[in-house]
CSV table of C-alpha atoms in Angstrom, one decimal:
chain,number,residue,atom,x,y,z
C,1,UNK,CA,15.5,-8.7,2.1
C,2,UNK,CA,17.0,-5.6,3.8
C,3,UNK,CA,15.4,-4.7,7.1
C,4,UNK,CA,15.5,-2.1,9.9
C,5,UNK,CA,15.4,-4.1,13.0
C,6,UNK,CA,16.7,-1.9,15.8
C,7,UNK,CA,15.8,-4.0,18.9
C,8,UNK,CA,15.9,-7.6,19.7
C,9,UNK,CA,13.2,-7.5,22.4
C,10,UNK,CA,9.7,-6.3,22.8
C,11,UNK,CA,6.5,-6.9,21.0
C,12,UNK,CA,7.2,-7.2,17.2
C,13,UNK,CA,5.6,-4.5,15.0
C,14,UNK,CA,6.2,-5.0,11.2
C,15,UNK,CA,6.0,-2.0,9.0
C,16,UNK,CA,5.1,-2.7,5.3
C,17,UNK,CA,5.8,0.2,2.9
C,18,UNK,CA,3.8,1.3,-0.2
C,19,UNK,CA,4.6,1.1,-3.7
C,20,UNK,CA,7.5,3.4,-5.2
C,21,UNK,CA,9.1,3.7,-1.8
C,22,UNK,CA,11.0,1.7,0.6
C,23,UNK,CA,11.5,1.3,4.6
C,24,UNK,CA,12.8,4.7,4.7
C,25,UNK,CA,9.2,6.2,4.8
C,26,UNK,CA,8.8,4.6,8.3
C,27,UNK,CA,11.7,6.5,10.0
C,28,UNK,CA,9.7,9.1,11.6
C,29,UNK,CA,7.4,6.4,12.9
C,30,UNK,CA,10.1,4.2,14.3
C,31,UNK,CA,11.6,7.1,16.4
C,32,UNK,CA,8.2,7.5,18.2
C,33,UNK,CA,7.6,3.9,19.0
C,34,UNK,CA,8.1,3.1,22.7
C,35,UNK,CA,10.9,0.8,24.0
C,36,UNK,CA,8.3,-2.0,24.8
C,37,UNK,CA,8.0,-2.7,21.0
C,38,UNK,CA,10.4,-4.2,18.6
C,39,UNK,CA,10.0,-2.5,15.2
C,40,UNK,CA,10.8,-4.5,11.9
C,41,UNK,CA,10.7,-2.6,8.7
C,42,UNK,CA,11.6,-4.6,5.7
C,43,UNK,CA,12.2,-3.4,2.1
C,44,UNK,CA,9.7,-5.4,0.1
C,45,UNK,CA,10.7,-7.2,-3.1
C,46,UNK,CA,11.5,-4.9,-5.9
C,47,UNK,CA,12.3,-1.9,-3.5
C,48,UNK,CA,15.2,-0.5,-1.4
C,49,UNK,CA,18.1,-2.8,-0.8
C,50,UNK,CA,16.4,-6.1,-1.8
C,51,UNK,CA,17.8,-8.8,-4.2
C,52,UNK,CA,16.4,-8.6,-7.8
C,53,UNK,CA,13.9,-11.4,-7.6
C,54,UNK,CA,11.0,-11.0,-9.9
C,55,UNK,CA,7.4,-10.6,-9.0
C,56,UNK,CA,4.9,-13.3,-9.9
C,57,UNK,CA,1.7,-11.1,-10.3
C,58,UNK,CA,-0.5,-14.2,-10.7
C,59,UNK,CA,0.0,-14.7,-7.0
C,60,UNK,CA,-1.3,-11.4,-6.2
C,61,UNK,CA,0.7,-9.9,-3.2
C,62,UNK,CA,1.8,-13.3,-1.9
C,63,UNK,CA,5.4,-13.1,-3.2
C,64,UNK,CA,5.6,-10.2,-0.6
C,65,UNK,CA,3.6,-12.1,2.0
C,66,UNK,CA,5.9,-15.1,1.7
C,67,UNK,CA,8.9,-13.0,1.9
C,68,UNK,CA,7.6,-11.4,5.1
C,69,UNK,CA,6.6,-14.7,6.6
C,70,UNK,CA,10.3,-16.1,5.9
C,71,UNK,CA,11.8,-13.0,7.4
C,72,UNK,CA,9.8,-13.4,10.6
C,73,UNK,CA,10.8,-17.1,10.9
C,74,UNK,CA,14.3,-16.2,10.5
C,75,UNK,CA,13.9,-13.7,13.3
C,76,UNK,CA,12.3,-16.0,15.6
C,77,UNK,CA,9.0,-14.0,15.6
C,78,UNK,CA,5.6,-16.1,15.9
C,79,UNK,CA,3.2,-13.2,16.2
C,80,UNK,CA,3.4,-9.6,15.1
C,81,UNK,CA,1.5,-6.3,14.9
C,82,UNK,CA,1.3,-5.5,11.3
C,83,UNK,CA,1.2,-1.9,9.9
C,84,UNK,CA,0.8,-1.5,6.2
C,85,UNK,CA,0.7,1.6,4.1
C,86,UNK,CA,-0.8,1.8,0.6
C,87,UNK,CA,0.4,-1.5,-1.1
C,88,UNK,CA,1.8,-2.5,2.1
C,89,UNK,CA,-1.9,-2.4,3.4
C,90,UNK,CA,-2.6,-5.1,0.8
C,91,UNK,CA,0.3,-7.2,1.9
C,92,UNK,CA,-0.9,-6.8,5.5
C,93,UNK,CA,-4.5,-7.9,4.5
C,94,UNK,CA,-3.2,-11.0,2.5
C,95,UNK,CA,-0.8,-11.9,5.4
C,96,UNK,CA,-3.8,-11.7,7.7
C,97,UNK,CA,-5.8,-13.9,5.3
C,98,UNK,CA,-3.0,-16.4,5.1
C,99,UNK,CA,-1.7,-16.3,8.7
C,100,UNK,CA,-4.5,-15.1,11.0
C,101,UNK,CA,-3.1,-16.6,14.1
C,102,UNK,CA,0.2,-14.9,13.5
C,103,UNK,CA,-1.2,-11.4,13.7
C,104,UNK,CA,-1.7,-9.5,16.9
C,105,UNK,CA,-3.3,-6.3,15.4
C,106,UNK,CA,-3.5,-4.8,11.9
C,107,UNK,CA,-3.1,-1.2,11.2
C,108,UNK,CA,-3.9,-0.1,7.5
C,109,UNK,CA,-2.8,3.4,6.3
C,110,UNK,CA,-4.6,4.4,3.2
C,111,UNK,CA,-4.4,0.9,1.8
C,112,UNK,CA,-5.0,-0.5,-1.7
C,113,UNK,CA,-8.6,-1.7,-1.9
C,114,UNK,CA,-9.4,-5.2,-0.9
C,115,UNK,CA,-10.4,-5.7,-4.5
C,116,UNK,CA,-7.2,-4.5,-5.8
C,117,UNK,CA,-6.3,-1.2,-7.6
C,118,UNK,CA,-8.2,-0.3,-10.8
C,119,UNK,CA,-10.5,-2.0,-13.0
C,120,UNK,CA,-13.6,-2.5,-10.6
C,121,UNK,CA,-16.8,-0.5,-9.8
C,122,UNK,CA,-19.3,-0.7,-6.9
C,123,UNK,CA,-18.6,-1.6,-3.2
C,124,UNK,CA,-18.6,-5.2,-4.0
C,125,UNK,CA,-15.6,-4.8,-6.5
C,126,UNK,CA,-17.3,-5.9,-9.7
C,127,UNK,CA,-14.9,-6.2,-12.6
C,128,UNK,CA,-15.3,-3.6,-15.5
C,129,UNK,CA,-14.1,-6.3,-17.8
C,130,UNK,CA,-13.2,-9.9,-17.3
C,131,UNK,CA,-9.7,-9.2,-18.2
C,132,UNK,CA,-9.3,-6.4,-15.7
C,133,UNK,CA,-8.9,-3.8,-18.2
C,134,UNK,CA,-7.9,-0.3,-16.7
C,135,UNK,CA,-5.6,-2.1,-14.1
C,136,UNK,CA,-2.0,-3.4,-14.0
C,137,UNK,CA,1.3,-2.6,-15.7
C,138,UNK,CA,-0.1,-0.8,-18.6
C,139,UNK,CA,-1.8,1.9,-16.4
C,140,UNK,CA,1.5,3.6,-15.2
C,141,UNK,CA,2.7,6.8,-16.5
C,142,UNK,CA,5.7,5.8,-18.7
C,143,UNK,CA,7.6,9.2,-18.2
C,144,UNK,CA,7.4,8.7,-14.5
C,145,UNK,CA,8.8,5.1,-14.7
C,146,UNK,CA,11.6,6.3,-17.2
C,147,UNK,CA,12.5,9.1,-14.7
C,148,UNK,CA,12.9,6.6,-11.8
C,149,UNK,CA,15.1,4.5,-14.0
C,150,UNK,CA,17.2,7.4,-14.8
C,151,UNK,CA,17.4,8.4,-11.2
C,152,UNK,CA,15.9,11.8,-11.8
C,153,UNK,CA,16.0,14.1,-8.7
C,154,UNK,CA,14.8,17.2,-10.3
C,155,UNK,CA,11.5,19.1,-10.2
C,156,UNK,CA,11.4,20.0,-14.0
C,157,UNK,CA,8.4,17.8,-14.7
C,158,UNK,CA,5.1,17.1,-12.9
C,159,UNK,CA,6.0,13.5,-13.2
C,160,UNK,CA,9.4,13.6,-11.6
C,161,UNK,CA,9.7,11.6,-8.5
C,162,UNK,CA,10.3,14.7,-6.4
C,163,UNK,CA,7.1,16.3,-8.0
C,164,UNK,CA,5.1,13.2,-7.5
C,165,UNK,CA,6.2,13.2,-3.8
C,166,UNK,CA,5.2,16.8,-3.2
C,167,UNK,CA,1.8,16.7,-5.0
C,168,UNK,CA,0.5,13.2,-4.6
C,169,UNK,CA,2.2,11.4,-1.4
C,170,UNK,CA,1.1,14.3,0.9
C,171,UNK,CA,-1.5,16.9,0.6
C,172,UNK,CA,0.0,19.2,-2.1
C,173,UNK,CA,2.4,21.0,-1.7
C,174,UNK,CA,4.0,18.6,0.8
C,175,UNK,CA,7.6,19.4,1.4
C,176,UNK,CA,8.7,17.0,4.3
C,177,UNK,CA,11.7,17.4,6.5
C,178,UNK,CA,13.2,14.2,5.0
C,179,UNK,CA,12.4,15.0,1.4
C,180,UNK,CA,15.7,14.0,0.0
C,181,UNK,CA,15.7,10.7,1.8
C,182,UNK,CA,12.2,10.0,0.5
C,183,UNK,CA,13.1,10.8,-3.1
C,184,UNK,CA,16.1,8.6,-2.7
C,185,UNK,CA,13.9,5.8,-1.5
C,186,UNK,CA,11.5,6.2,-4.5
C,187,UNK,CA,14.5,5.9,-6.8
C,188,UNK,CA,15.5,2.4,-5.4
C,189,UNK,CA,12.2,1.1,-7.2
C,190,UNK,CA,13.2,-1.6,-9.7
C,191,UNK,CA,11.7,-1.0,-13.1
C,192,UNK,CA,10.8,-3.3,-15.8
C,193,UNK,CA,8.4,-6.2,-16.6
C,194,UNK,CA,9.2,-8.2,-13.5
C,195,UNK,CA,9.1,-5.2,-11.0
C,196,UNK,CA,7.6,-1.7,-11.7
C,197,UNK,CA,5.2,-1.3,-13.4
C,198,UNK,CA,5.2,-4.8,-14.9
C,199,UNK,CA,3.9,-6.2,-18.2
C,200,UNK,CA,0.6,-5.6,-19.9
C,201,UNK,CA,-1.6,-6.9,-22.6
C,202,UNK,CA,-3.9,-5.3,-25.1
C,203,UNK,CA,-7.7,-5.3,-24.4
C,204,UNK,CA,-10.8,-4.8,-26.4
C,205,UNK,CA,-12.3,-3.0,-23.4
C,206,UNK,CA,-11.5,0.6,-22.5
C,207,UNK,CA,-8.8,1.9,-22.1
C,208,UNK,CA,-7.3,-0.8,-24.0
C,209,UNK,CA,-4.9,-2.3,-21.9
C,210,UNK,CA,-5.3,-5.2,-19.3
C,211,UNK,CA,-2.8,-6.6,-16.6
C,212,UNK,CA,0.0,-9.0,-17.5
C,213,UNK,CA,1.4,-11.7,-15.1
C,214,UNK,CA,4.6,-10.1,-14.0
C,215,UNK,CA,5.5,-7.1,-11.9
C,216,UNK,CA,4.1,-5.1,-9.1
C,217,UNK,CA,1.1,-3.3,-10.6
C,218,UNK,CA,-0.2,-6.4,-12.0
C,219,UNK,CA,0.2,-8.2,-8.4
C,220,UNK,CA,-2.5,-5.5,-7.3
C,221,UNK,CA,-4.8,-6.0,-10.3
C,222,UNK,CA,-8.2,-7.2,-9.3
C,223,UNK,CA,-7.7,-10.3,-11.4
C,224,UNK,CA,-4.8,-11.4,-9.3
C,225,UNK,CA,-5.4,-9.8,-5.8
C,226,UNK,CA,-8.7,-10.1,-3.9
C,227,UNK,CA,-9.0,-10.4,-0.1
C,228,UNK,CA,-12.7,-9.3,0.3
C,229,UNK,CA,-13.1,-12.4,2.4
C,230,UNK,CA,-10.9,-11.3,5.2
C,231,UNK,CA,-14.0,-11.4,7.4
C,232,UNK,CA,-13.6,-15.3,7.5
C,233,UNK,CA,-10.3,-15.4,9.4
C,234,UNK,CA,-10.1,-16.7,12.9
C,235,UNK,CA,-9.0,-15.3,15.2
C,236,UNK,CA,-9.9,-11.8,14.3
C,237,UNK,CA,-7.3,-9.2,15.5
C,238,UNK,CA,-8.3,-5.7,16.0
C,239,UNK,CA,-8.0,-3.4,12.9
C,240,UNK,CA,-7.1,0.3,12.7
C,241,UNK,CA,-7.9,2.0,9.3
C,242,UNK,CA,-6.1,5.2,9.5
C,243,UNK,CA,-6.5,7.5,6.3
C,244,UNK,CA,-6.1,11.0,4.9
C,245,UNK,CA,-9.2,12.5,3.7
C,246,UNK,CA,-7.4,14.4,0.9
C,247,UNK,CA,-5.6,11.3,-0.4
C,248,UNK,CA,-5.3,11.6,-4.4
C,249,UNK,CA,-4.0,8.0,-4.8
C,250,UNK,CA,-6.3,5.9,-2.8
C,251,UNK,CA,-9.6,7.6,-3.2
C,252,UNK,CA,-13.1,7.2,-4.6
C,253,UNK,CA,-11.9,9.8,-7.1
C,254,UNK,CA,-8.4,8.7,-7.5
C,255,UNK,CA,-6.0,10.8,-9.8
C,256,UNK,CA,-4.3,7.5,-10.6
C,257,UNK,CA,-7.5,5.7,-11.5
C,258,UNK,CA,-7.8,5.9,-15.3
C,259,UNK,CA,-11.7,5.6,-15.2
C,260,UNK,CA,-11.7,8.7,-13.0
C,261,UNK,CA,-9.2,10.5,-15.3
C,262,UNK,CA,-11.4,9.6,-18.2
C,263,UNK,CA,-14.5,11.2,-16.4
C,264,UNK,CA,-12.7,14.4,-16.0
C,265,UNK,CA,-11.3,14.5,-19.5
C,266,UNK,CA,-7.6,13.7,-18.9
C,267,UNK,CA,-7.8,10.4,-20.7
C,268,UNK,CA,-9.2,10.4,-24.1
C,269,UNK,CA,-12.3,8.3,-25.4
C,270,UNK,CA,-13.8,7.5,-22.0
C,271,UNK,CA,-16.7,5.3,-22.6
C,272,UNK,CA,-18.4,6.0,-19.2
C,273,UNK,CA,-16.6,3.3,-17.2
C,274,UNK,CA,-17.2,4.2,-13.6
C,275,UNK,CA,-14.3,5.1,-11.1
C,276,UNK,CA,-13.4,2.9,-8.5
C,277,UNK,CA,-14.7,3.7,-5.1
C,278,UNK,CA,-11.6,2.7,-3.3
C,279,UNK,CA,-12.5,4.0,0.0
C,280,UNK,CA,-16.1,2.7,-0.1
C,281,UNK,CA,-14.8,-0.7,-0.9
C,282,UNK,CA,-12.5,-0.9,2.0
C,283,UNK,CA,-15.2,0.3,4.2
C,284,UNK,CA,-17.6,-2.3,3.0
C,285,UNK,CA,-15.1,-5.1,3.6
C,286,UNK,CA,-14.1,-3.9,6.9
C,287,UNK,CA,-17.8,-3.4,8.1
C,288,UNK,CA,-18.3,-7.1,7.3
C,289,UNK,CA,-15.3,-7.9,9.3
C,290,UNK,CA,-16.9,-6.1,12.2
C,291,UNK,CA,-20.3,-7.7,11.6
C,292,UNK,CA,-18.5,-11.0,11.9
C,293,UNK,CA,-17.1,-10.2,15.4
C,294,UNK,CA,-13.9,-8.2,14.5
C,295,UNK,CA,-12.9,-4.9,16.1
C,296,UNK,CA,-12.4,-2.1,13.5
C,297,UNK,CA,-11.7,1.6,14.0
C,298,UNK,CA,-11.8,4.1,11.2
C,299,UNK,CA,-9.8,7.4,11.6
C,300,UNK,CA,-10.1,9.9,8.8
C,301,UNK,CA,-7.7,12.8,9.2
C,302,UNK,CA,-8.8,16.1,7.5
C,303,UNK,CA,-6.3,18.0,5.4
C,304,UNK,CA,-3.9,15.1,5.1
C,305,UNK,CA,-3.0,12.9,2.1
C,306,UNK,CA,-1.5,9.5,1.2
C,307,UNK,CA,1.3,9.6,3.5
C,308,UNK,CA,-0.8,10.6,6.5
C,309,UNK,CA,1.4,8.8,9.0
C,310,UNK,CA,4.1,11.3,8.1
C,311,UNK,CA,2.0,14.3,7.9
C,312,UNK,CA,0.3,13.7,11.1
C,313,UNK,CA,2.9,11.6,13.0
C,314,UNK,CA,1.9,12.2,16.7
C,315,UNK,CA,-1.8,11.6,15.9
C,316,UNK,CA,-0.7,8.5,14.0
C,317,UNK,CA,1.3,7.1,16.8
C,318,UNK,CA,-1.3,7.6,19.4
C,319,UNK,CA,-3.8,5.6,17.3
C,320,UNK,CA,-1.3,2.9,16.7
C,321,UNK,CA,-0.4,2.5,20.3
C,322,UNK,CA,-4.1,2.4,21.1
C,323,UNK,CA,-4.9,-0.6,18.8
C,324,UNK,CA,-1.9,-2.5,19.7
C,325,UNK,CA,-3.1,-2.4,23.4
C,326,UNK,CA,-6.5,-3.7,22.8
């Protein structure tokens, strides 16, 4: 596992990046972190400079959790603040579920729903189909996957990595200062059945594909990943939920959810399957965490998208420092 660990002293803060990215997406945040903290930003399995280990999707996000736990043991870190963006938010929630005493605080930035990504409806994450149809490796855009594998740095398609960065990661059109570095980070994504997007199987339920057992998108499928019982952990560290209101990736009307795309006519033969209310599901689970005695603060940022920590870096660091001093 490749990591950014720039200080050997201070309160440890572990930064967990999202899907199709790497630790490079934390650079802006790391430069703003006061000296009293020790930032650790690993490349998660399948991204950045990691070894080509496969992802066992039947374990949900626990391959990533176990990697992070092993890293912290190697660094001699017993307790840390966790900061998870997108998929990394799911890793953080699973880490809290598995190692509650090791978490000082948890910050979630536009996290994957506690019920996984795709294939559910309602605030309690009810499966649309027992096999998880509409989630997993078969839901990825194949041209986008191919362009990652080819190392495409162009803007000649709406599904080139550079175009997806500009139009989906931030509020479109997002042209960040470190755009070149972010595109390069996206291109480190390992592709194939063992990584991104993963394998898939045919389903009799709409849209005709269900998750397989390998790869990153399947690891976030609701048949493999579900942390809606996080309210049971003890002790309960304080939680910050920081999100962009104009996120098109993690949303109640996500442009990456096939059910929502079917509803707007972008995916054919839609049968009325409802879109996944990702934000409402996260709020439902965190409200229960608060009802059971946990501290939760939700901060919704207008005019910001999925990479809200990069679009509003000063606002984000202020909220992060606040929750880490609770």
